[in-house]
Coordinates of C-alpha atoms in Angstrom, one line a residue:
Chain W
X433 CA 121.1 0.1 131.3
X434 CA 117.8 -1.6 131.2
X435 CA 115.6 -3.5 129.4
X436 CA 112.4 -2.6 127.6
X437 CA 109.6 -4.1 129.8
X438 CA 106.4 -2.7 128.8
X439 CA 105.5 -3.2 125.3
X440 CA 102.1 -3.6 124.2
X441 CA 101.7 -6.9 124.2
X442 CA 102.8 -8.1 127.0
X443 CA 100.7 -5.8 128.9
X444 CA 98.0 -8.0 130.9
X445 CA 94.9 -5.9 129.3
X446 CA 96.7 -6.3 126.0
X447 CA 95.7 -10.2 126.9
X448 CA 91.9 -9.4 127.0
X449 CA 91.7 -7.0 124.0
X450 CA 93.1 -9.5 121.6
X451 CA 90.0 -11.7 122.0
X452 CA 87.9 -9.2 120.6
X453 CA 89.9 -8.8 117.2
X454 CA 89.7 -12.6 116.9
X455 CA 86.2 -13.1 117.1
X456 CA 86.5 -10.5 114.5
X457 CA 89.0 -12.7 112.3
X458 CA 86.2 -15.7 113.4
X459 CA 83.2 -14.0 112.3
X460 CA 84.2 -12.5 109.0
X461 CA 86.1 -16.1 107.7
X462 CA 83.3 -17.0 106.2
X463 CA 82.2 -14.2 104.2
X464 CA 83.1 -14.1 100.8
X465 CA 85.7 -11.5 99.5
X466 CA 83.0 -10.2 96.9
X467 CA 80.9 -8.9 99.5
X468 CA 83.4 -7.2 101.3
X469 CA 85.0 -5.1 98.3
X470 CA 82.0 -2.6 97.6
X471 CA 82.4 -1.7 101.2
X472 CA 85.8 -1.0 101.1
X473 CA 85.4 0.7 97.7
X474 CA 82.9 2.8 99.1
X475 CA 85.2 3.7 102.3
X476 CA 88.5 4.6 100.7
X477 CA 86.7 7.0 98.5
X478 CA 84.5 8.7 100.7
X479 CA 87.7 8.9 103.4
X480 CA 89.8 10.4 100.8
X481 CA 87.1 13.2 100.1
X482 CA 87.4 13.9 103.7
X483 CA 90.9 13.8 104.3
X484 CA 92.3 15.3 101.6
X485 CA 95.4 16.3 103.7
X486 CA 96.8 13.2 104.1
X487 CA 98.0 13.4 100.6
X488 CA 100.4 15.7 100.6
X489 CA 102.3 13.9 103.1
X490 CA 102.7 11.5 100.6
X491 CA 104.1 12.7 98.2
X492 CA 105.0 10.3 95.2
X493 CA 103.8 7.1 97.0
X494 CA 100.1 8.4 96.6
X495 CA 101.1 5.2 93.8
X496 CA 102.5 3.3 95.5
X497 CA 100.4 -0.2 96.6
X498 CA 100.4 -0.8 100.7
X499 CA 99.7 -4.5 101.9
X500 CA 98.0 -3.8 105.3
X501 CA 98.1 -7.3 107.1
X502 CA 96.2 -7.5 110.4
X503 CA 97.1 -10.2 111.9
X504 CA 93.6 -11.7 113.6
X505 CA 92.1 -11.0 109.7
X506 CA 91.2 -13.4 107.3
X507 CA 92.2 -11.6 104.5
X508 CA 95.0 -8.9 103.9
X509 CA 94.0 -5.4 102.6
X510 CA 95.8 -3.8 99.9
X511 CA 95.9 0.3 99.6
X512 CA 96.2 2.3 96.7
X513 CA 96.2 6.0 98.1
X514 CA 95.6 7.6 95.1
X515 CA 93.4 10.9 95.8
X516 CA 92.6 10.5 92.0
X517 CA 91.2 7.3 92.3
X518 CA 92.0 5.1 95.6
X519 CA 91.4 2.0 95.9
X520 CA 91.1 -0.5 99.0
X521 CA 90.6 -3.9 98.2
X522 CA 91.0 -7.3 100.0
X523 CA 92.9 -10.6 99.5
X524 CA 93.1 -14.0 100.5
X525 CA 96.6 -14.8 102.1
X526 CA 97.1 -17.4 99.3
X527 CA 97.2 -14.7 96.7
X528 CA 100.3 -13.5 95.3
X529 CA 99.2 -9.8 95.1
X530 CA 102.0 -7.3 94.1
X531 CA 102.4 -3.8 96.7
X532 CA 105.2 -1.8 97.0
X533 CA 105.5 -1.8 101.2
X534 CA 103.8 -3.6 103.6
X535 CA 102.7 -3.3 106.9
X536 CA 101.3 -6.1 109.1
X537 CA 100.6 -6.7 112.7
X538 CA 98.2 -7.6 115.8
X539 CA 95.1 -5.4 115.2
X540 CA 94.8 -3.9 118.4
X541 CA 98.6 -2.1 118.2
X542 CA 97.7 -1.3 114.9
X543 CA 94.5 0.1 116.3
X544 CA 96.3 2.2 118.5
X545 CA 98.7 3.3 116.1
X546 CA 95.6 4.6 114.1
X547 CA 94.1 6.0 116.6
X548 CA 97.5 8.0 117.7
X549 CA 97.6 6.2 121.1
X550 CA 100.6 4.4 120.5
X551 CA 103.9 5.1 119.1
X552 CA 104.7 3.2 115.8
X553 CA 108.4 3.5 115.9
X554 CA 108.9 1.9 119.2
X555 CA 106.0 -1.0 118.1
X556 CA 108.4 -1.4 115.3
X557 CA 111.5 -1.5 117.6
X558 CA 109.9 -4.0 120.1
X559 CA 109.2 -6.2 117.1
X560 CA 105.0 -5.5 117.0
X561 CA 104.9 -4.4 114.3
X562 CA 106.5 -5.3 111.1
X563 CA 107.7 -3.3 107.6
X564 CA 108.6 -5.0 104.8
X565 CA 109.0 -3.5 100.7
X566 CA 109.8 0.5 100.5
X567 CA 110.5 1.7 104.0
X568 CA 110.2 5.2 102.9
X569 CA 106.7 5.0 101.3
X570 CA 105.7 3.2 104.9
X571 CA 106.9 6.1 107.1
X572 CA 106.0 8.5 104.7
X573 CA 102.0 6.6 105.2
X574 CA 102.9 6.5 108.7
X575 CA 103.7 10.6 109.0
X576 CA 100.5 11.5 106.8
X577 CA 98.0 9.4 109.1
X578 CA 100.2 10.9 112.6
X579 CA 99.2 14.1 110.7
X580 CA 95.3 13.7 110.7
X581 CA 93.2 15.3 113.4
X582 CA 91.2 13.0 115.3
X583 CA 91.2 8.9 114.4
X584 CA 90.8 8.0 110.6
X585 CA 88.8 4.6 112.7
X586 CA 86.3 7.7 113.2
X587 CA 86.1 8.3 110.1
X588 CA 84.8 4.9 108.9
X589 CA 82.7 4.3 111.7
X590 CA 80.7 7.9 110.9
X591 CA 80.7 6.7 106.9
X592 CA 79.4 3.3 107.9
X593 CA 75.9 5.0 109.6
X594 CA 73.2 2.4 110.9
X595 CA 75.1 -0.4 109.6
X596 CA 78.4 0.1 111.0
X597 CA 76.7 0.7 114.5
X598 CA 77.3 -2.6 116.3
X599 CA 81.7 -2.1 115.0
X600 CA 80.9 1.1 117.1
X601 CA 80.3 -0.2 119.9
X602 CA 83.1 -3.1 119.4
X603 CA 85.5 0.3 118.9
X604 CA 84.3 2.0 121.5
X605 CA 84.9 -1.5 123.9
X606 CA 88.6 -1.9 122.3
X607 CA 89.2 2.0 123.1
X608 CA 88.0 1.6 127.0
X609 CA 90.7 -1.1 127.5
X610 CA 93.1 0.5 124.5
X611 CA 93.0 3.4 127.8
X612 CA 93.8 1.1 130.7
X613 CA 96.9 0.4 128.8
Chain Q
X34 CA 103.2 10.0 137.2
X35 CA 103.3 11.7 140.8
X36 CA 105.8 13.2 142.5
X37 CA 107.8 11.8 145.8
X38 CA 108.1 13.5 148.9
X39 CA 111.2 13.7 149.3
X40 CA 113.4 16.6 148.0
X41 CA 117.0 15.6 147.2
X42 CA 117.7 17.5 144.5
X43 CA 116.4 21.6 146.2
X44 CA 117.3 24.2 144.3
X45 CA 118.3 27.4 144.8
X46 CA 114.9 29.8 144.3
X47 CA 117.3 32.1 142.4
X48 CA 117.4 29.6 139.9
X49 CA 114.5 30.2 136.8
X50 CA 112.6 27.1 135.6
X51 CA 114.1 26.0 132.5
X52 CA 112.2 26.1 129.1
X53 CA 111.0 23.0 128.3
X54 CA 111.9 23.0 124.2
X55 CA 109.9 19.7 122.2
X56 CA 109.8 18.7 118.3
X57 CA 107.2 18.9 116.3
X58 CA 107.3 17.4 113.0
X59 CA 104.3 17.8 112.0
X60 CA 101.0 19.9 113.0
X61 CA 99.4 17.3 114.9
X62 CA 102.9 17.0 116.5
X63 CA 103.0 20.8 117.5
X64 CA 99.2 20.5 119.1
X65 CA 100.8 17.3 120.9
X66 CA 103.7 19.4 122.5
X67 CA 101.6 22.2 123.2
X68 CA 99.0 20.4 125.3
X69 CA 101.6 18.7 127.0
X70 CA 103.1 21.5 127.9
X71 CA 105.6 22.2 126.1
X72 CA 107.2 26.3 126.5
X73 CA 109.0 25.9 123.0
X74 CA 108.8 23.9 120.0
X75 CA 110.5 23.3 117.3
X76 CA 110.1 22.8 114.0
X77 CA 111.8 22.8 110.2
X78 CA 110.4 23.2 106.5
X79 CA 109.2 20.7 104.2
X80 CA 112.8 21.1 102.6
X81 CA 116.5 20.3 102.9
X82 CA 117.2 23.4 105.4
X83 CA 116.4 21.5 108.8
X84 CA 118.2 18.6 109.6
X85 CA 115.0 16.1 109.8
X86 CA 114.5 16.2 105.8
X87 CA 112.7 13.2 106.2
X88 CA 109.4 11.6 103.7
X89 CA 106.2 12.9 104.4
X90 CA 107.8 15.0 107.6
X91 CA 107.9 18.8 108.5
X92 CA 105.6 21.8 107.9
X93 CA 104.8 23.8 104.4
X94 CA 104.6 27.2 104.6
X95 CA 101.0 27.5 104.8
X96 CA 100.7 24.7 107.7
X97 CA 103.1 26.6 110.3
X98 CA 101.7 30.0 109.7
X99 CA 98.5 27.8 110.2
X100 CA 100.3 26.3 113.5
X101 CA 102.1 29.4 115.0
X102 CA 98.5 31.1 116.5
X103 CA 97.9 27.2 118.6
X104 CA 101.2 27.7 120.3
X105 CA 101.1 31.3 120.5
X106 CA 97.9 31.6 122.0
X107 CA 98.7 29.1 124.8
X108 CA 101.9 30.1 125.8
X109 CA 104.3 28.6 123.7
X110 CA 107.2 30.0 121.5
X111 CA 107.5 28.6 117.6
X112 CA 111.3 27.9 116.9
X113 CA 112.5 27.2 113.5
X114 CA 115.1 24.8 112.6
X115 CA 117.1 26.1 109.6
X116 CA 119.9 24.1 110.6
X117 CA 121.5 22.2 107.7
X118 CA 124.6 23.8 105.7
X119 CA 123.9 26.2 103.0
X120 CA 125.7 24.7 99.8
X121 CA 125.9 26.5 96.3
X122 CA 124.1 27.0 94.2
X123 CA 121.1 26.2 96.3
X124 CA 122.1 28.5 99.2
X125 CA 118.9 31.3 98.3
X126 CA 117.0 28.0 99.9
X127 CA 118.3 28.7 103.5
X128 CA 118.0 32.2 103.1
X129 CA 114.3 32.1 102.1
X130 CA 113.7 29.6 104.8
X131 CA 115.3 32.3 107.2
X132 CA 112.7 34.9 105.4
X133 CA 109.6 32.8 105.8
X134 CA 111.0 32.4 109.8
X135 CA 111.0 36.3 109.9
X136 CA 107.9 37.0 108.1
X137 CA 106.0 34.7 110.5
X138 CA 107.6 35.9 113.6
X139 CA 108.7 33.1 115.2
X140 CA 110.3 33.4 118.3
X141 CA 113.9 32.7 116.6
X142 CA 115.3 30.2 114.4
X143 CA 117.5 27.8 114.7
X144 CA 121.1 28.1 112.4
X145 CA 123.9 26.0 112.3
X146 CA 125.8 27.9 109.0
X147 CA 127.9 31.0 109.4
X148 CA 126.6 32.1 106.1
X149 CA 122.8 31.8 107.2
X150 CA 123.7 32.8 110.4
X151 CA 125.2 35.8 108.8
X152 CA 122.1 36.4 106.8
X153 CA 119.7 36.4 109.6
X154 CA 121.7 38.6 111.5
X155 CA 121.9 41.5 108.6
X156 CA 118.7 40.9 107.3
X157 CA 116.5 40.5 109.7
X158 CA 118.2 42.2 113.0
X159 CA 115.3 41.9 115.3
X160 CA 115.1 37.8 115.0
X161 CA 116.6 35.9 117.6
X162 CA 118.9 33.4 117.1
X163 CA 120.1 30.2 118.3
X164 CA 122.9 28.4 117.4
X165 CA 121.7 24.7 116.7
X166 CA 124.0 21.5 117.9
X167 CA 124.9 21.0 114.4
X168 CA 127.5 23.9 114.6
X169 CA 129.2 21.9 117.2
X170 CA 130.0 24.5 119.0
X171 CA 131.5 23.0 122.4
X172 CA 134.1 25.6 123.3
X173 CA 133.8 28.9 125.4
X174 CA 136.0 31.0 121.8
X175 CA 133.5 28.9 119.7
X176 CA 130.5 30.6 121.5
X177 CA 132.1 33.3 121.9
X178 CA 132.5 33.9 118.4
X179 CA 129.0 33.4 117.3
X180 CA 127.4 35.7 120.0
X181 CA 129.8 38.3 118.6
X182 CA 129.0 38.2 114.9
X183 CA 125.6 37.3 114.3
X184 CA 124.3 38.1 118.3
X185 CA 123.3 34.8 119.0
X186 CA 121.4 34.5 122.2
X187 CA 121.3 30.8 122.9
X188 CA 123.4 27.5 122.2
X189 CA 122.4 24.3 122.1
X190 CA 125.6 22.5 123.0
X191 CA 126.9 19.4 121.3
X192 CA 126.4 15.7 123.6
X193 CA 130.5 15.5 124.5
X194 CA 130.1 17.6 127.6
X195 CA 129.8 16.5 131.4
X196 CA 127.8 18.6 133.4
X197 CA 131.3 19.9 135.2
X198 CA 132.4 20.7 131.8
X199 CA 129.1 22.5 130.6
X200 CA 129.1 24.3 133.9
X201 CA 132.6 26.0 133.3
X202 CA 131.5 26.9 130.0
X203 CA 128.1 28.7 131.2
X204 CA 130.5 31.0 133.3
X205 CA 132.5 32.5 130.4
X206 CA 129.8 33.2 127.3
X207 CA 127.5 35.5 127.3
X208 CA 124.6 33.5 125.8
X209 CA 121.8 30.9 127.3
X210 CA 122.4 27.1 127.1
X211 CA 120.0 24.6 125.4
X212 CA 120.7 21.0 126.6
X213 CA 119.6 17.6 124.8
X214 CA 118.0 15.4 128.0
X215 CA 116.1 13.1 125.6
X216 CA 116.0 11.0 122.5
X217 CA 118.3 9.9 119.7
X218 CA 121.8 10.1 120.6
X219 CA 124.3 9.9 117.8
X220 CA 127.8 10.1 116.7
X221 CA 128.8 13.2 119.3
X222 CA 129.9 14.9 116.1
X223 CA 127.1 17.1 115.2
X224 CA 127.7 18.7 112.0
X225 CA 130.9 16.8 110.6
X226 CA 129.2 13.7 110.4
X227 CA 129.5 12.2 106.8
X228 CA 128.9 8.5 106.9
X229 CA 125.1 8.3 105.6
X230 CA 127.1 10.4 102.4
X231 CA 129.8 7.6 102.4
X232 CA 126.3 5.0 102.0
X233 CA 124.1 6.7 99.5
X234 CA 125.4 9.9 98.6
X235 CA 122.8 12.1 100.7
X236 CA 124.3 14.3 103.3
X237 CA 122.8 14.6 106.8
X238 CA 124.4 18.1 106.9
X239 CA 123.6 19.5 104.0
X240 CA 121.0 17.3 102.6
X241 CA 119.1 17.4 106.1
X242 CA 118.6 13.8 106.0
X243 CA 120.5 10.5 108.0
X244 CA 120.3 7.1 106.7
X245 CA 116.9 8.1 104.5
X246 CA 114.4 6.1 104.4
X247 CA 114.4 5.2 100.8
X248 CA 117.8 3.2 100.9
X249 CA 116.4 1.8 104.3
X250 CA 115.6 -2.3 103.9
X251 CA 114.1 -4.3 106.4
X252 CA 113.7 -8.0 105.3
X253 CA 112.5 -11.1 107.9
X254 CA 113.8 -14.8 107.0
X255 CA 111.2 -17.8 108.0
X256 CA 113.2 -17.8 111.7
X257 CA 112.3 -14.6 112.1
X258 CA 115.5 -12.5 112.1
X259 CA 115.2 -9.4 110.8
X260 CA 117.9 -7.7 108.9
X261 CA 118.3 -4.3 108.6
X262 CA 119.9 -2.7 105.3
X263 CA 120.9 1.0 104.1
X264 CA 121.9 0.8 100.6
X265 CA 123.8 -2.5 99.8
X266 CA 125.1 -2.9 103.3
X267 CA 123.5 -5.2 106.2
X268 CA 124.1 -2.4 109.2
X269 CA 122.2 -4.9 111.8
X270 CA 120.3 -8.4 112.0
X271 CA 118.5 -9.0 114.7
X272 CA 117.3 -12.4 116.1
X273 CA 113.6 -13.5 116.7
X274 CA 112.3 -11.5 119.5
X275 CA 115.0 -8.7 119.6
X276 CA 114.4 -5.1 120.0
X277 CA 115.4 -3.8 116.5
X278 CA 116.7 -0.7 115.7
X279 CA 116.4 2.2 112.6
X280 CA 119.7 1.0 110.1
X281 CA 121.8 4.4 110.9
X282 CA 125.6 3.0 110.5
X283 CA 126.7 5.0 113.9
X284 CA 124.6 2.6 115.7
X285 CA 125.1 -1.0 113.6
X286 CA 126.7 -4.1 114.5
X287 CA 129.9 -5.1 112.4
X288 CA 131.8 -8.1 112.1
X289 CA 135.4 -8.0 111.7
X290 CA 137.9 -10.7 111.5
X291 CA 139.3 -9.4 114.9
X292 CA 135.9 -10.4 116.8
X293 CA 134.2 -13.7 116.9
X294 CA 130.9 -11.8 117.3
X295 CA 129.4 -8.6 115.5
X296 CA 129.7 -5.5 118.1
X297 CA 129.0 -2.0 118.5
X298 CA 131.7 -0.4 116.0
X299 CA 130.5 3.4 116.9
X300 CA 127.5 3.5 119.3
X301 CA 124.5 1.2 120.6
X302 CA 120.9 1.6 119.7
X303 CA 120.2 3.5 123.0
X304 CA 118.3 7.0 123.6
X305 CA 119.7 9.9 125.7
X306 CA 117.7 10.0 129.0
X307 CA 118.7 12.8 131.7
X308 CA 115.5 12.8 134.0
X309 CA 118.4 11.9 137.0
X310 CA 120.5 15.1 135.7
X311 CA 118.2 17.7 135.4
X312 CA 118.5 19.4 138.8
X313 CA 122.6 19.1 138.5
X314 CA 121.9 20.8 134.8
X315 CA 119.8 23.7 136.3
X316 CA 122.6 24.6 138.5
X317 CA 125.1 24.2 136.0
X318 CA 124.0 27.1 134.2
X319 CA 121.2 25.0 131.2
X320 CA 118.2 27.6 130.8
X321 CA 116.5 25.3 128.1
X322 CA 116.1 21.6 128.2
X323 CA 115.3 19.7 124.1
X324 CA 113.4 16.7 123.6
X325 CA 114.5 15.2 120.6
X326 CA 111.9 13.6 117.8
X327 CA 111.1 15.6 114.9
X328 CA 110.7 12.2 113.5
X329 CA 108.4 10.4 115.9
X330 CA 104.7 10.0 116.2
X331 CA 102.4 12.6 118.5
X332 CA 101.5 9.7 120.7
X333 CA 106.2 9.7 121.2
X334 CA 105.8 13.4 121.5
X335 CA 102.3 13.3 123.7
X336 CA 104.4 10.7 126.2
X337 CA 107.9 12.6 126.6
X338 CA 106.8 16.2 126.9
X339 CA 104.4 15.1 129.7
X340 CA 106.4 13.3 131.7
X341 CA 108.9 16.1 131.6
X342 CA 106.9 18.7 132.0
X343 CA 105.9 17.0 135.2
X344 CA 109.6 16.5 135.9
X345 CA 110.3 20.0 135.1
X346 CA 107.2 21.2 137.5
X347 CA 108.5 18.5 140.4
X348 CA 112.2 19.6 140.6
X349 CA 111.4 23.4 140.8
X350 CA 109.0 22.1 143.7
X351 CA 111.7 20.5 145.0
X352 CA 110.7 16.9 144.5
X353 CA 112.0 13.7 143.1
X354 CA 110.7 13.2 139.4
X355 CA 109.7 9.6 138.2
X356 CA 110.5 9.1 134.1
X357 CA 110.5 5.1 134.3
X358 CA 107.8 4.8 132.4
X359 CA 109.9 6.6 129.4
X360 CA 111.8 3.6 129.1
X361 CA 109.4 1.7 126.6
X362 CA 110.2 5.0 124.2
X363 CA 113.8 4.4 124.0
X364 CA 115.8 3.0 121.4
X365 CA 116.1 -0.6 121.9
X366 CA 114.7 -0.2 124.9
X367 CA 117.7 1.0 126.1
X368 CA 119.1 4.7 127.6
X369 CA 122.4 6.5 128.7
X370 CA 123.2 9.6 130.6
X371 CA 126.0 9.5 128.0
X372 CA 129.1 11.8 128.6
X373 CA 127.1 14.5 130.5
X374 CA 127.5 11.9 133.5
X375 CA 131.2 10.7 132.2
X376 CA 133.3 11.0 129.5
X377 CA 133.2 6.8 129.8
X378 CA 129.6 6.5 129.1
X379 CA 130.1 3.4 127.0

């Protein structure tokens, strides 16, 4: 019988990519919630115009809140997949905001959960990640996102245009070690 | 992964590579398998005839006839599960799921009730069958008698059998042997099963679905220990920095006045892993090796079917295949040869 040795994080490149994510968490302390939420707005809508298919994986929890907690952020994000009106908004960790499951964890697994480079269910086993509220709405999020062709990170970076160009390059850093892993 | 030179295991060249059969549970799943080189996959219905009824899991009608030309065009067979138990009234469910299998041509489905079995096999004489491991069919006059009604061509046998055992078997049926050699390993009583029904009421035979998620509860205290619920009962709590595990009772820890410490009551969190086996299963008589995980992610599904496709593709060479990296994909990190090496696994 042996032990699990080579989880994510204690992978030596896993080390290296975690600095990136902080300066992240660093950079985007300061800026004020206010300024953040039109982006997000604008994001969750024109993502679920493009993937339309990830609702019917769903099911009934397209109303059900999701508290997405990365941990190197300075906020937590709170999704509302609702193709008739979704909503992505962010929070201070000080607020008592209400969701029906939560998921929370280092960015890069989370990253490469997203990105379907990494295996959710055995970052939940080895403790990475974490669940917490309805279990079924979170796997039933987890199936519909496993579902999608190609990254939903892809996604935002394309709807982001000129602006979002320098978190390209950033991504396309994180997914050059994300593949020495 | 790269093979070793040397070539303990050498087969026989009378012996046929076996079919490498891997779950798909959802499209992207299937597309996983396939590029990984898969030769079969398998796959149920957004519905309670397939035995991985889980949330947000499994393909609509419309999404496997979508699915079927990927596989088809590269090689691999489409197998559909329709292998929970048909229960009245509901039973024009399985039969329709059977239908849907037919009118899609997939290369067989997968039954585990006499009364679908019996279906398939007058409606529809052409479509192959295979018995699933939820029949728990284990003995040469069980076979036996499914071959001869509904002309099954292939069982998948249950996970109580050593290799010796499976090999005596393969000499007196008439049909092909599937083989589990990785993933979830459970009660070793496919099909009879009832203790997610005891817990919420849902059966995993009939309802499709073990411990479901919506009566799963994970909660973390401020030291960090995690406890693990289905429906009002605690099946597991595990401490700061242990590998956890999915609350299915076979595989909790209980405490009873008889112990000082909870313990294993039924099984551990552990996956089946057969990689050493394969060779011995070959000769035994197994023409079809399953990777379990309708429920995983494609990356699970990308990382197993690889490695064992490559293991597959080495043994046939005649070389020694290396699956240690699997080992970061098993259940608590953990993984058995279970009673295919001995009957004393635990």
């Amino acid at each position: 019988m042996l032990k699990q040795s080579n989880t994510y994080t204690n992978h030596p490149a896993a080390e290296k990519t975690t600095r990136v994510p902080k300066l992240i968490g660093i950079a985007l302390a300061p800026v004020p919630l206010v300024l953040i939420q039109p982006v997000l707005a604008r994001l969750v809508r024109d993502i679920a115009t493009r993937r339309s298919e990830l609702f019917e994986r769903l099911g009934p929890h397209t109303k059900t809140f999701f508290m997405i907690d990365v941990d190197e952020l300075p906020f937590v994000l709170r999704l509302l997949p609702d193709p008739k009106g979704p909503k992505l908004t962010a929070h201070r960790r000080r607020e008592n905001i209400e969701f029906g499951a939560s998921i929370s964890g280092p960015f890069m697994t989370l990253f490469t959960i997203i990105d379907g480079n990494s295996d959710s269910d055995a970052m939940f086993f080895s403790r990475d990640i974490r669940i917490g509220g309805n279990t079924e709405a979170a796997v039933c999020l987890r199936n519909a996102m496993d579902d999608l062709e190609g990254s939903i990170i892809d996604d935002v970076l394309d709807i982001g245009g000129v602006a979002f160009a320098p978190l390209r390059l950033v991504m396309a850093h994180l997914r050059s070690k994300e593949n020495t892993i | 992964m790269s093979a070793q030179k040397s070539a303990p295991h050498e087969l026989d060249k009378a012996f046929a590579a076996p079919e490498l059969v891997c779950p798909a549970g959802t499209p992207a799943a299937l597309r996983a398998a396939v590029d990984a080189g898969a030769d079969a996959v398998y796959c149920g219905l957004t519905n309670a005839t397939n035995a991985r009824n889980f949330p947000g899991l499994n393909f609509s009608v419309q999404a496997l006839e979508a699915s079927i030309p990927y596989a088809r065009e590269r090689g691999t067979k489409v197998l559909l599960a329709v292998n929970s138990f048909a229960t009245a009234p509901g039973s024009a469910m399985w039969r329709e799921a059977v239908d849907i299998g037919a009118r899609l041509k997939v290369d067989a489905i997968i039954v585990a009730d006499i009364g679908v079995a019996q279906y398939a096999s007058e409606t529809h004489p052409d479509l192959r069958l295979h018995l699933s491991v939820q029949a728990g069919a284990s003995s040469p006059e069980a076979i036996r008698f499914y071959c001869q009604e509904f002309g099954v061509k292939r069982v998948v046998l249950p996970r109580i059998l050593t290799v010796p055992e499976i090999s005596a078997i393969h000499r007196e049926i008439p049909c092909e042997i599937e083989a589990f050699v990785f993933g979830n390993i459970g009660m070793m009583s496919e099909g009879r099963c009832s203790l997610t029904n005891y817990v919420t009421g849902l059966s995993t035979n009939m309802d499709g679905i073990c411990s479901p998620a919506s009566e799963v509860k994970y909660a973390e205290d401020e030291k960090g220990n995690l406890s693990a619920k289905l429906g009002n009962y605690e099946i597991d709590c595990f401490e700061k920095g242990e590998s956890a595990g999915y609350p299915t009772i076979c595989k909790g820890r209980y405490l009873t006045p008889a112990r000082k410490e909870a313990y294993y009551a039924f099984e551990e969190p552990i996956s089946l892993n057969l990689s050493s086996l394969l060779p011995e299963l070959i000769k035994a008589g197994v023409t079809a090796f399953k990777i379990e995980g309708r429920q995983r992610s494609r990356s699970y599904v990308k990382s197993v079917v690889s490695a064992y496709r490559a293991a597959v593709d080495n043994i046939m060479e005649g070389n020694e295949p290396d699956l240690s990296t699997l080992i970061s994909l098993t259940e608590g990190g953990k993984q058995t040869q279970g009673a295919f090496k001995s009957k004393k696994w635990r």
